[in-house]
């Protein structure tokens, strides 16, 4: 099978770690580089977690660049340690990778890879969109060079997870999200509408912990912390599969359900709507009019269950 060139932008992060594992296991993916961004934890810690996970997977060949520490209009204030643990990966201590980060920034890495693979590079962004916005600012030709962008972020018809209306990745840097959605490239947005419907359960975690593979075992251990957080949402020890679902959709591994291509606007005001992704979904009442100029596919649902695919991927690493 022909491998396609991918760049991953992440804030590793427990579900980011699962997304990384999913991509490493895929025969369709040539992961050319990974950039970190502040979000769940600082960009520096997220990059170190990524480097260590890659080492554990035996993939020291994949370059890692540190990305933006602060957001476009606001400083980073410590992240979501109550969700992902103090070190971002549920307190799991990984063996330290024996290599350095790249000297370039994540934004520079995006621009370099896009030029090296014109029309081919697929970008997956599973943290705040700061690095992508900075890359767009670095190179006016970037959007035209990139094949497409898949983001985990937003909430279309469901509540937010950090405010009543905003999802964490978009809420961390709404200005960056607005720039990324305004750029002239095709974006697939995977919001909470889809990701809260895919869960990994306690018996899946047991299987991971019993695995021979160190990455699967580490993820199984991390999930204990993620379950601690999600028990209040679901009433049982489980967690949503935000980032790996976006990764699988980017690779083309899942049949999409309702996934209209529509206009999406990000609320960048300082009011209660800050970070909301306002999606033009009135076609539901008005029929299915074409939305001229729209280039954001909003994945509201997927058809098949994703967890078995994710489990299989993590176990065959
Ligand atoms: C998103 O926020 C982060 O905490 C997760 O890693 C995921 O990317 C979910 O809202
Ligand atoms: Ca993430």
PDB file of C-alpha atoms and ligand atoms in Angstrom:
ATOM      1  CA  UNK A   1       0.000   0.000   0.000  1.00  0.00           C
ATOM      2  CA  UNK A   2       1.295   3.469  -0.863  1.00  0.00           C
ATOM      3  CA  UNK A   3       2.071   5.595   2.178  1.00  0.00           C
ATOM      4  CA  UNK A   4       0.891   9.199   2.172  1.00  0.00           C
ATOM      5  CA  UNK A   5       2.860  12.081   3.718  1.00  0.00           C
ATOM      6  CA  UNK A   6       1.474  13.383   7.033  1.00  0.00           C
ATOM      7  CA  UNK A   7       2.452  16.028   9.596  1.00  0.00           C
ATOM      8  CA  UNK A   8       0.975  15.827  13.111  1.00  0.00           C
ATOM      9  CA  UNK A   9       0.511  18.857  15.367  1.00  0.00           C
ATOM     10  CA  UNK A  10      -0.310  17.919  18.969  1.00  0.00           C
ATOM     11  CA  UNK A  11      -0.283  18.753  22.681  1.00  0.00           C
ATOM     12  CA  UNK A  12       0.583  15.287  24.012  1.00  0.00           C
ATOM     13  CA  UNK A  13      -1.762  14.564  26.065  1.00  0.00           C
ATOM     14  CA  UNK A  14      -3.311  11.135  26.717  1.00  0.00           C
ATOM     15  CA  UNK A  15      -5.606  11.046  23.689  1.00  0.00           C
ATOM     16  CA  UNK A  16      -2.834  12.628  21.610  1.00  0.00           C
ATOM     17  CA  UNK A  17      -0.680   9.636  22.572  1.00  0.00           C
ATOM     18  CA  UNK A  18      -3.401   7.310  21.260  1.00  0.00           C
ATOM     19  CA  UNK A  19      -3.608   9.297  18.009  1.00  0.00           C
ATOM     20  CA  UNK A  20       0.171   9.064  17.597  1.00  0.00           C
ATOM     21  CA  UNK A  21       0.062   5.304  18.190  1.00  0.00           C
ATOM     22  CA  UNK A  22      -2.757   4.968  15.640  1.00  0.00           C
ATOM     23  CA  UNK A  23      -0.763   6.817  12.985  1.00  0.00           C
ATOM     24  CA  UNK A  24       2.422   4.832  13.693  1.00  0.00           C
ATOM     25  CA  UNK A  25       0.498   1.592  13.232  1.00  0.00           C
ATOM     26  CA  UNK A  26      -1.071   2.634   9.925  1.00  0.00           C
ATOM     27  CA  UNK A  27       0.307   1.228   6.675  1.00  0.00           C
ATOM     28  CA  UNK A  28      -1.091   4.234   4.834  1.00  0.00           C
ATOM     29  CA  UNK A  29       0.829   6.841   6.818  1.00  0.00           C
ATOM     30  CA  UNK A  30       4.303   8.225   6.308  1.00  0.00           C
ATOM     31  CA  UNK A  31       4.634  10.448   9.374  1.00  0.00           C
ATOM     32  CA  UNK A  32       7.214  13.016   8.271  1.00  0.00           C
ATOM     33  CA  UNK A  33       7.221  15.176  11.360  1.00  0.00           C
ATOM     34  CA  UNK A  34       5.479  16.055  14.597  1.00  0.00           C
ATOM     35  CA  UNK A  35       5.158  19.516  16.120  1.00  0.00           C
ATOM     36  CA  UNK A  36       4.032  20.359  19.626  1.00  0.00           C
ATOM     37  CA  UNK A  37       1.862  23.203  20.846  1.00  0.00           C
ATOM     38  CA  UNK A  38       0.810  24.287  24.309  1.00  0.00           C
ATOM     39  CA  UNK A  39      -2.620  23.044  25.291  1.00  0.00           C
ATOM     40  CA  UNK A  40      -2.971  20.094  27.622  1.00  0.00           C
ATOM     41  CA  UNK A  41       0.529  20.943  28.859  1.00  0.00           C
ATOM     42  CA  UNK A  42       3.285  23.303  27.638  1.00  0.00           C
ATOM     43  CA  UNK A  43       4.675  22.895  24.143  1.00  0.00           C
ATOM     44  CA  UNK A  44       8.043  21.895  25.636  1.00  0.00           C
ATOM     45  CA  UNK A  45       6.574  19.109  27.797  1.00  0.00           C
ATOM     46  CA  UNK A  46       4.304  17.970  24.953  1.00  0.00           C
ATOM     47  CA  UNK A  47       7.318  17.679  22.648  1.00  0.00           C
ATOM     48  CA  UNK A  48       9.273  15.717  25.266  1.00  0.00           C
ATOM     49  CA  UNK A  49       6.322  13.332  25.747  1.00  0.00           C
ATOM     50  CA  UNK A  50       6.124  12.869  21.973  1.00  0.00           C
ATOM     51  CA  UNK A  51       9.852  12.217  21.665  1.00  0.00           C
ATOM     52  CA  UNK A  52       9.707   9.642  24.466  1.00  0.00           C
ATOM     53  CA  UNK A  53       6.670   7.880  22.955  1.00  0.00           C
ATOM     54  CA  UNK A  54       8.389   7.712  19.571  1.00  0.00           C
ATOM     55  CA  UNK A  55      11.481   6.219  21.215  1.00  0.00           C
ATOM     56  CA  UNK A  56       9.317   3.623  22.974  1.00  0.00           C
ATOM     57  CA  UNK A  57       7.787   2.766  19.592  1.00  0.00           C
ATOM     58  CA  UNK A  58      11.259   2.427  18.045  1.00  0.00           C
ATOM     59  CA  UNK A  59      10.596   5.427  15.786  1.00  0.00           C
ATOM     60  CA  UNK A  60      13.518   7.753  16.504  1.00  0.00           C
ATOM     61  CA  UNK A  61      13.545   8.522  12.786  1.00  0.00           C
ATOM     62  CA  UNK A  62      10.524  10.855  13.037  1.00  0.00           C
ATOM     63  CA  UNK A  63      11.577  14.473  13.727  1.00  0.00           C
ATOM     64  CA  UNK A  64       9.888  16.407  16.541  1.00  0.00           C
ATOM     65  CA  UNK A  65       9.769  20.221  16.666  1.00  0.00           C
ATOM     66  CA  UNK A  66       8.723  22.366  19.604  1.00  0.00           C
ATOM     67  CA  UNK A  67       5.954  24.768  18.662  1.00  0.00           C
ATOM     68  CA  UNK A  68       4.275  27.809  20.150  1.00  0.00           C
ATOM     69  CA  UNK A  69       4.337  28.193  23.927  1.00  0.00           C
ATOM     70  CA  UNK A  70       1.854  31.085  23.998  1.00  0.00           C
ATOM     71  CA  UNK A  71      -1.334  31.511  21.994  1.00  0.00           C
ATOM     72  CA  UNK A  72      -1.778  34.280  19.433  1.00  0.00           C
ATOM     73  CA  UNK A  73      -3.620  36.685  21.718  1.00  0.00           C
ATOM     74  CA  UNK A  74      -3.124  35.173  25.175  1.00  0.00           C
ATOM     75  CA  UNK A  75      -0.404  33.594  27.264  1.00  0.00           C
ATOM     76  CA  UNK A  76      -0.447  29.887  28.069  1.00  0.00           C
ATOM     77  CA  UNK A  77      -1.553  29.410  31.679  1.00  0.00           C
ATOM     78  CA  UNK A  78      -0.718  25.837  32.623  1.00  0.00           C
ATOM     79  CA  UNK A  79      -3.060  23.631  30.607  1.00  0.00           C
ATOM     80  CA  UNK A  80      -5.342  20.776  31.579  1.00  0.00           C
ATOM     81  CA  UNK A  81      -3.352  18.856  34.181  1.00  0.00           C
ATOM     82  CA  UNK A  82      -6.634  18.007  35.945  1.00  0.00           C
ATOM     83  CA  UNK A  83      -7.533  15.986  32.823  1.00  0.00           C
ATOM     84  CA  UNK A  84      -4.192  14.624  31.610  1.00  0.00           C
ATOM     85  CA  UNK A  85      -2.102  14.608  34.800  1.00  0.00           C
ATOM     86  CA  UNK A  86       0.835  16.811  35.847  1.00  0.00           C
ATOM     87  CA  UNK A  87       3.115  15.549  33.060  1.00  0.00           C
ATOM     88  CA  UNK A  88       0.337  15.388  30.423  1.00  0.00           C
ATOM     89  CA  UNK A  89       0.461  11.598  30.156  1.00  0.00           C
ATOM     90  CA  UNK A  90      -1.290  10.548  33.320  1.00  0.00           C
ATOM     91  CA  UNK A  91       1.817  10.568  35.506  1.00  0.00           C
ATOM     92  CA  UNK A  92       3.319   7.690  33.504  1.00  0.00           C
ATOM     93  CA  UNK A  93       7.103   8.029  33.444  1.00  0.00           C
ATOM     94  CA  UNK A  94       8.540   6.953  30.100  1.00  0.00           C
ATOM     95  CA  UNK A  95      12.215   6.166  29.439  1.00  0.00           C
ATOM     96  CA  UNK A  96      13.810   9.348  28.116  1.00  0.00           C
ATOM     97  CA  UNK A  97      14.556   9.487  24.403  1.00  0.00           C
ATOM     98  CA  UNK A  98      18.238   9.663  23.530  1.00  0.00           C
ATOM     99  CA  UNK A  99      17.922  12.398  20.940  1.00  0.00           C
ATOM    100  CA  UNK A 100      17.208  16.117  20.623  1.00  0.00           C
ATOM    101  CA  UNK A 101      14.283  18.082  19.201  1.00  0.00           C
ATOM    102  CA  UNK A 102      14.695  19.674  15.797  1.00  0.00           C
ATOM    103  CA  UNK A 103      16.159  23.190  15.702  1.00  0.00           C
ATOM    104  CA  UNK A 104      13.284  24.512  13.576  1.00  0.00           C
ATOM    105  CA  UNK A 105       9.963  25.512  15.125  1.00  0.00           C
ATOM    106  CA  UNK A 106       6.795  23.535  14.438  1.00  0.00           C
ATOM    107  CA  UNK A 107       5.532  26.318  12.153  1.00  0.00           C
ATOM    108  CA  UNK A 108       8.805  26.206  10.193  1.00  0.00           C
ATOM    109  CA  UNK A 109       8.533  22.433   9.966  1.00  0.00           C
ATOM    110  CA  UNK A 110       5.027  22.707   8.470  1.00  0.00           C
ATOM    111  CA  UNK A 111       6.232  25.168   5.828  1.00  0.00           C
ATOM    112  CA  UNK A 112       9.305  23.056   5.004  1.00  0.00           C
ATOM    113  CA  UNK A 113       7.300  19.826   4.653  1.00  0.00           C
ATOM    114  CA  UNK A 114       4.622  21.517   2.540  1.00  0.00           C
ATOM    115  CA  UNK A 115       7.283  22.732   0.097  1.00  0.00           C
ATOM    116  CA  UNK A 116       8.999  19.352   0.039  1.00  0.00           C
ATOM    117  CA  UNK A 117       5.674  17.612  -0.817  1.00  0.00           C
ATOM    118  CA  UNK A 118       3.678  20.144  -2.835  1.00  0.00           C
ATOM    119  CA  UNK A 119      -0.003  19.222  -3.030  1.00  0.00           C
ATOM    120  CA  UNK A 120       0.567  16.053  -1.015  1.00  0.00           C
ATOM    121  CA  UNK A 121       1.060  16.940   2.646  1.00  0.00           C
ATOM    122  CA  UNK A 122      -1.809  16.031   4.974  1.00  0.00           C
ATOM    123  CA  UNK A 123      -1.879  18.000   8.233  1.00  0.00           C
ATOM    124  CA  UNK A 124      -3.523  16.617  11.350  1.00  0.00           C
ATOM    125  CA  UNK A 125      -3.935  19.100  14.213  1.00  0.00           C
ATOM    126  CA  UNK A 126      -5.136  17.719  17.536  1.00  0.00           C
ATOM    127  CA  UNK A 127      -4.240  20.624  19.799  1.00  0.00           C
ATOM    128  CA  UNK A 128      -4.793  24.388  19.638  1.00  0.00           C
ATOM    129  CA  UNK A 129      -4.230  25.718  16.115  1.00  0.00           C
ATOM    130  CA  UNK A 130      -1.474  28.219  16.971  1.00  0.00           C
ATOM    131  CA  UNK A 131       1.296  26.534  14.943  1.00  0.00           C
ATOM    132  CA  UNK A 132      -0.889  26.266  11.850  1.00  0.00           C
ATOM    133  CA  UNK A 133      -1.812  29.953  12.070  1.00  0.00           C
ATOM    134  CA  UNK A 134       1.864  30.894  12.505  1.00  0.00           C
ATOM    135  CA  UNK A 135       2.792  28.744   9.499  1.00  0.00           C
ATOM    136  CA  UNK A 136       0.133  30.517   7.397  1.00  0.00           C
ATOM    137  CA  UNK A 137       1.623  33.833   8.471  1.00  0.00           C
ATOM    138  CA  UNK A 138       5.144  32.617   7.572  1.00  0.00           C
ATOM    139  CA  UNK A 139       4.240  31.602   4.032  1.00  0.00           C
ATOM    140  CA  UNK A 140       1.423  33.104   1.963  1.00  0.00           C
ATOM    141  CA  UNK A 141       1.570  30.095  -0.406  1.00  0.00           C
ATOM    142  CA  UNK A 142       1.127  27.499   2.317  1.00  0.00           C
ATOM    143  CA  UNK A 143      -2.611  26.860   1.979  1.00  0.00           C
ATOM    144  CA  UNK A 144      -2.275  26.123  -1.749  1.00  0.00           C
ATOM    145  CA  UNK A 145       0.600  23.684  -1.134  1.00  0.00           C
ATOM    146  CA  UNK A 146      -1.185  21.521   1.439  1.00  0.00           C
ATOM    147  CA  UNK A 147      -3.421  18.600   0.427  1.00  0.00           C
ATOM    148  CA  UNK A 148      -5.799  19.033   3.361  1.00  0.00           C
ATOM    149  CA  UNK A 149      -6.047  19.704   7.080  1.00  0.00           C
ATOM    150  CA  UNK A 150      -7.922  17.634   9.663  1.00  0.00           C
ATOM    151  CA  UNK A 151      -8.508  19.138  13.077  1.00  0.00           C
ATOM    152  CA  UNK A 152      -9.928  17.785  16.303  1.00  0.00           C
ATOM    153  CA  UNK A 153     -11.844  20.683  17.680  1.00  0.00           C
ATOM    154  CA  UNK A 154     -15.075  22.531  18.113  1.00  0.00           C
ATOM    155  CA  UNK A 155     -18.636  21.705  19.030  1.00  0.00           C
ATOM    156  CA  UNK A 156     -21.327  22.115  16.381  1.00  0.00           C
ATOM    157  CA  UNK A 157     -24.639  20.991  17.873  1.00  0.00           C
ATOM    158  CA  UNK A 158     -23.510  19.807  21.307  1.00  0.00           C
ATOM    159  CA  UNK A 159     -22.264  21.730  24.359  1.00  0.00           C
ATOM    160  CA  UNK A 160     -18.620  22.619  24.769  1.00  0.00           C
ATOM    161  CA  UNK A 161     -16.281  20.884  27.204  1.00  0.00           C
ATOM    162  CA  UNK A 162     -14.549  23.924  28.698  1.00  0.00           C
ATOM    163  CA  UNK A 163     -17.352  26.464  28.475  1.00  0.00           C
ATOM    164  CA  UNK A 164     -21.024  26.023  27.711  1.00  0.00           C
ATOM    165  CA  UNK A 165     -20.269  26.412  24.011  1.00  0.00           C
ATOM    166  CA  UNK A 166     -16.518  25.994  23.454  1.00  0.00           C
ATOM    167  CA  UNK A 167     -14.286  22.963  23.034  1.00  0.00           C
ATOM    168  CA  UNK A 168     -10.786  23.043  24.597  1.00  0.00           C
ATOM    169  CA  UNK A 169      -8.553  23.146  21.497  1.00  0.00           C
ATOM    170  CA  UNK A 170     -10.489  25.986  19.888  1.00  0.00           C
ATOM    171  CA  UNK A 171     -11.068  27.825  23.165  1.00  0.00           C
ATOM    172  CA  UNK A 172      -7.331  27.860  23.911  1.00  0.00           C
ATOM    173  CA  UNK A 173      -6.636  29.881  20.759  1.00  0.00           C
ATOM    174  CA  UNK A 174      -9.767  31.091  18.971  1.00  0.00           C
ATOM    175  CA  UNK A 175      -7.805  33.676  16.972  1.00  0.00           C
ATOM    176  CA  UNK A 176      -5.627  30.921  15.497  1.00  0.00           C
ATOM    177  CA  UNK A 177      -8.667  28.761  14.752  1.00  0.00           C
ATOM    178  CA  UNK A 178     -10.312  31.674  12.941  1.00  0.00           C
ATOM    179  CA  UNK A 179      -7.197  32.162  10.764  1.00  0.00           C
ATOM    180  CA  UNK A 180      -6.946  28.454   9.979  1.00  0.00           C
ATOM    181  CA  UNK A 181     -10.615  28.219   9.002  1.00  0.00           C
ATOM    182  CA  UNK A 182     -10.378  31.366   6.882  1.00  0.00           C
ATOM    183  CA  UNK A 183      -7.374  30.103   4.884  1.00  0.00           C
ATOM    184  CA  UNK A 184      -7.987  28.710   1.441  1.00  0.00           C
ATOM    185  CA  UNK A 185      -7.397  25.028   2.153  1.00  0.00           C
ATOM    186  CA  UNK A 186      -9.778  22.150   2.750  1.00  0.00           C
ATOM    187  CA  UNK A 187     -10.387  21.499   6.436  1.00  0.00           C
ATOM    188  CA  UNK A 188     -12.113  18.534   8.021  1.00  0.00           C
ATOM    189  CA  UNK A 189     -13.262  19.475  11.494  1.00  0.00           C
ATOM    190  CA  UNK A 190     -13.895  16.627  13.934  1.00  0.00           C
ATOM    191  CA  UNK A 191     -15.865  18.205  16.787  1.00  0.00           C
ATOM    192  CA  UNK A 192     -17.193  16.913  20.095  1.00  0.00           C
ATOM    193  CA  UNK A 193     -20.412  15.891  18.298  1.00  0.00           C
ATOM    194  CA  UNK A 194     -18.497  12.917  16.870  1.00  0.00           C
ATOM    195  CA  UNK A 195     -15.722  12.400  19.414  1.00  0.00           C
ATOM    196  CA  UNK A 196     -17.931  12.134  22.513  1.00  0.00           C
ATOM    197  CA  UNK A 197     -19.716   9.233  20.820  1.00  0.00           C
ATOM    198  CA  UNK A 198     -16.550   7.105  20.576  1.00  0.00           C
ATOM    199  CA  UNK A 199     -15.280   5.712  23.868  1.00  0.00           C
ATOM    200  CA  UNK A 200     -12.642   3.337  25.138  1.00  0.00           C
ATOM    201  CA  UNK A 201     -13.796   1.157  28.022  1.00  0.00           C
ATOM    202  CA  UNK A 202     -12.308  -0.370  31.176  1.00  0.00           C
ATOM    203  CA  UNK A 203     -11.963  -3.831  29.599  1.00  0.00           C
ATOM    204  CA  UNK A 204     -10.107  -2.310  26.612  1.00  0.00           C
ATOM    205  CA  UNK A 205      -7.721  -0.715  29.095  1.00  0.00           C
ATOM    206  CA  UNK A 206      -7.140  -4.114  30.717  1.00  0.00           C
ATOM    207  CA  UNK A 207      -6.212  -5.547  27.318  1.00  0.00           C
ATOM    208  CA  UNK A 208      -3.736  -2.718  26.697  1.00  0.00           C
ATOM    209  CA  UNK A 209      -2.132  -3.154  30.101  1.00  0.00           C
ATOM    210  CA  UNK A 210      -1.689  -6.884  29.447  1.00  0.00           C
ATOM    211  CA  UNK A 211      -0.054  -6.256  26.053  1.00  0.00           C
ATOM    212  CA  UNK A 212       3.564  -7.154  25.277  1.00  0.00           C
ATOM    213  CA  UNK A 213       4.097  -3.858  23.550  1.00  0.00           C
ATOM    214  CA  UNK A 214       5.494  -1.046  25.727  1.00  0.00           C
ATOM    215  CA  UNK A 215       3.499   1.696  23.943  1.00  0.00           C
ATOM    216  CA  UNK A 216       0.190  -0.141  24.361  1.00  0.00           C
ATOM    217  CA  UNK A 217       1.043  -0.809  28.022  1.00  0.00           C
ATOM    218  CA  UNK A 218       1.985   2.833  28.622  1.00  0.00           C
ATOM    219  CA  UNK A 219      -1.272   4.035  27.060  1.00  0.00           C
ATOM    220  CA  UNK A 220      -3.214   1.559  29.188  1.00  0.00           C
ATOM    221  CA  UNK A 221      -1.559   3.039  32.285  1.00  0.00           C
ATOM    222  CA  UNK A 222      -2.249   6.632  31.149  1.00  0.00           C
ATOM    223  CA  UNK A 223      -5.924   5.880  30.606  1.00  0.00           C
ATOM    224  CA  UNK A 224      -6.423   5.366  34.344  1.00  0.00           C
ATOM    225  CA  UNK A 225      -6.018   9.146  34.789  1.00  0.00           C
ATOM    226  CA  UNK A 226      -8.208   9.941  31.778  1.00  0.00           C
ATOM    227  CA  UNK A 227     -10.947   7.680  33.175  1.00  0.00           C
ATOM    228  CA  UNK A 228     -10.757   9.553  36.512  1.00  0.00           C
ATOM    229  CA  UNK A 229     -11.743  12.704  34.661  1.00  0.00           C
ATOM    230  CA  UNK A 230     -14.364  11.244  32.321  1.00  0.00           C
ATOM    231  CA  UNK A 231     -16.277   9.289  34.949  1.00  0.00           C
ATOM    232  CA  UNK A 232     -18.243  12.476  35.722  1.00  0.00           C
ATOM    233  CA  UNK A 233     -19.349  12.790  32.075  1.00  0.00           C
ATOM    234  CA  UNK A 234     -20.223   9.182  31.369  1.00  0.00           C
ATOM    235  CA  UNK A 235     -20.997   7.732  34.811  1.00  0.00           C
ATOM    236  CA  UNK A 236     -18.567   4.864  34.261  1.00  0.00           C
ATOM    237  CA  UNK A 237     -14.786   4.471  33.842  1.00  0.00           C
ATOM    238  CA  UNK A 238     -14.335   5.235  30.175  1.00  0.00           C
ATOM    239  CA  UNK A 239     -13.054   8.096  28.037  1.00  0.00           C
ATOM    240  CA  UNK A 240     -13.822   9.853  24.794  1.00  0.00           C
ATOM    241  CA  UNK A 241     -11.537   9.236  21.825  1.00  0.00           C
ATOM    242  CA  UNK A 242     -11.157  12.790  20.551  1.00  0.00           C
ATOM    243  CA  UNK A 243      -7.734  12.848  18.942  1.00  0.00           C
ATOM    244  CA  UNK A 244      -7.473   9.269  17.637  1.00  0.00           C
ATOM    245  CA  UNK A 245     -10.866   9.639  15.937  1.00  0.00           C
ATOM    246  CA  UNK A 246      -9.605  12.709  14.083  1.00  0.00           C
ATOM    247  CA  UNK A 247      -6.431  10.834  13.117  1.00  0.00           C
ATOM    248  CA  UNK A 248      -8.409   7.902  11.721  1.00  0.00           C
ATOM    249  CA  UNK A 249     -10.675  10.245   9.742  1.00  0.00           C
ATOM    250  CA  UNK A 250      -7.618  12.033   8.326  1.00  0.00           C
ATOM    251  CA  UNK A 251      -6.215   8.722   7.138  1.00  0.00           C
ATOM    252  CA  UNK A 252      -9.567   7.868   5.513  1.00  0.00           C
ATOM    253  CA  UNK A 253     -10.154   4.830   7.697  1.00  0.00           C
ATOM    254  CA  UNK A 254     -13.734   5.611   8.740  1.00  0.00           C
ATOM    255  CA  UNK A 255     -16.985   5.967   6.864  1.00  0.00           C
ATOM    256  CA  UNK A 256     -18.476   9.324   7.775  1.00  0.00           C
ATOM    257  CA  UNK A 257     -22.108   9.820   8.728  1.00  0.00           C
ATOM    258  CA  UNK A 258     -23.525  13.334   8.524  1.00  0.00           C
ATOM    259  CA  UNK A 259     -20.555  15.440   7.431  1.00  0.00           C
ATOM    260  CA  UNK A 260     -21.650  18.561   5.534  1.00  0.00           C
ATOM    261  CA  UNK A 261     -19.243  21.022   3.933  1.00  0.00           C
ATOM    262  CA  UNK A 262     -20.357  24.311   5.449  1.00  0.00           C
ATOM    263  CA  UNK A 263     -19.263  27.755   6.574  1.00  0.00           C
ATOM    264  CA  UNK A 264     -17.792  27.794  10.068  1.00  0.00           C
ATOM    265  CA  UNK A 265     -17.066  30.916  12.057  1.00  0.00           C
ATOM    266  CA  UNK A 266     -15.126  31.060  15.316  1.00  0.00           C
ATOM    267  CA  UNK A 267     -16.227  33.442  18.053  1.00  0.00           C
ATOM    268  CA  UNK A 268     -13.153  35.527  18.963  1.00  0.00           C
ATOM    269  CA  UNK A 269     -14.973  37.964  21.228  1.00  0.00           C
ATOM    270  CA  UNK A 270     -14.199  38.061  24.942  1.00  0.00           C
ATOM    271  CA  UNK A 271     -17.836  37.269  25.821  1.00  0.00           C
ATOM    272  CA  UNK A 272     -19.453  33.970  26.831  1.00  0.00           C
ATOM    273  CA  UNK A 273     -19.334  32.698  23.258  1.00  0.00           C
ATOM    274  CA  UNK A 274     -15.527  32.897  23.000  1.00  0.00           C
ATOM    275  CA  UNK A 275     -14.168  29.859  21.187  1.00  0.00           C
ATOM    276  CA  UNK A 276     -17.544  28.680  19.891  1.00  0.00           C
ATOM    277  CA  UNK A 277     -17.493  27.150  16.405  1.00  0.00           C
ATOM    278  CA  UNK A 278     -20.621  28.519  14.757  1.00  0.00           C
ATOM    279  CA  UNK A 279     -21.481  26.124  11.939  1.00  0.00           C
ATOM    280  CA  UNK A 280     -23.972  26.918   9.183  1.00  0.00           C
ATOM    281  CA  UNK A 281     -26.251  23.924   9.662  1.00  0.00           C
ATOM    282  CA  UNK A 282     -29.554  25.492   8.682  1.00  0.00           C
ATOM    283  CA  UNK A 283     -29.692  23.118   5.708  1.00  0.00           C
ATOM    284  CA  UNK A 284     -31.327  20.782   8.195  1.00  0.00           C
ATOM    285  CA  UNK A 285     -34.426  22.990   8.072  1.00  0.00           C
ATOM    286  CA  UNK A 286     -34.031  24.528   4.628  1.00  0.00           C
ATOM    287  CA  UNK A 287     -33.081  21.518   2.511  1.00  0.00           C
ATOM    288  CA  UNK A 288     -29.527  21.081   1.205  1.00  0.00           C
ATOM    289  CA  UNK A 289     -28.455  24.297  -0.475  1.00  0.00           C
ATOM    290  CA  UNK A 290     -24.895  24.440  -1.746  1.00  0.00           C
ATOM    291  CA  UNK A 291     -22.843  26.746   0.440  1.00  0.00           C
ATOM    292  CA  UNK A 292     -20.764  28.701  -2.028  1.00  0.00           C
ATOM    293  CA  UNK A 293     -17.129  29.009  -1.003  1.00  0.00           C
ATOM    294  CA  UNK A 294     -17.483  26.659   1.973  1.00  0.00           C
ATOM    295  CA  UNK A 295     -14.394  24.487   2.520  1.00  0.00           C
ATOM    296  CA  UNK A 296     -14.877  23.009   5.956  1.00  0.00           C
ATOM    297  CA  UNK A 297     -16.339  19.557   6.332  1.00  0.00           C
ATOM    298  CA  UNK A 298     -17.873  19.196   9.783  1.00  0.00           C
ATOM    299  CA  UNK A 299     -18.010  15.572  10.888  1.00  0.00           C
ATOM    300  CA  UNK A 300     -21.120  15.262  13.030  1.00  0.00           C
ATOM    301  CA  UNK A 301     -21.046  11.478  13.147  1.00  0.00           C
ATOM    302  CA  UNK A 302     -19.241   8.377  11.931  1.00  0.00           C
ATOM    303  CA  UNK A 303     -21.033   5.241  10.789  1.00  0.00           C
ATOM    304  CA  UNK A 304     -19.009   2.388  12.228  1.00  0.00           C
ATOM    305  CA  UNK A 305     -17.648   1.860  15.731  1.00  0.00           C
ATOM    306  CA  UNK A 306     -14.098   3.158  15.957  1.00  0.00           C
ATOM    307  CA  UNK A 307     -12.816   1.569  19.166  1.00  0.00           C
ATOM    308  CA  UNK A 308     -12.106  -1.900  17.690  1.00  0.00           C
ATOM    309  CA  UNK A 309      -9.989  -0.273  14.949  1.00  0.00           C
ATOM    310  CA  UNK A 310      -8.079   1.794  17.466  1.00  0.00           C
ATOM    311  CA  UNK A 311      -7.495  -1.184  19.744  1.00  0.00           C
ATOM    312  CA  UNK A 312      -6.257  -3.306  16.832  1.00  0.00           C
ATOM    313  CA  UNK A 313      -3.862  -0.536  15.799  1.00  0.00           C
ATOM    314  CA  UNK A 314      -2.432  -0.021  19.289  1.00  0.00           C
ATOM    315  CA  UNK A 315      -1.969  -3.758  19.758  1.00  0.00           C
ATOM    316  CA  UNK A 316      -0.162  -4.334  16.443  1.00  0.00           C
ATOM    317  CA  UNK A 317       2.409  -1.571  16.917  1.00  0.00           C
TER     318      UNK A 317
HETATM  319  C1  LIG B   1      -9.213  18.054  23.039  1.00  0.00           C
HETATM  320  O1  LIG B   1      -8.631  18.799  24.112  1.00  0.00           O
HETATM  321  C2  LIG B   1      -7.514  18.111  24.615  1.00  0.00           C
HETATM  322  O2  LIG B   1      -7.581  18.068  26.021  1.00  0.00           O
HETATM  323  C3  LIG B   1      -7.538  16.730  24.045  1.00  0.00           C
HETATM  324  O3  LIG B   1      -6.227  16.241  23.841  1.00  0.00           O
HETATM  325  C4  LIG B   1      -8.274  16.903  22.734  1.00  0.00           C
HETATM  326  O4  LIG B   1      -7.394  17.293  21.709  1.00  0.00           O
HETATM  327  C5  LIG B   1     -10.616  17.634  23.440  1.00  0.00           C
HETATM  328  O5  LIG B   1     -11.414  18.746  23.678  1.00  0.00           O
HETATM  329 CA1  LIG B   2      -4.973  17.042  21.983  1.00  0.00          CA
END
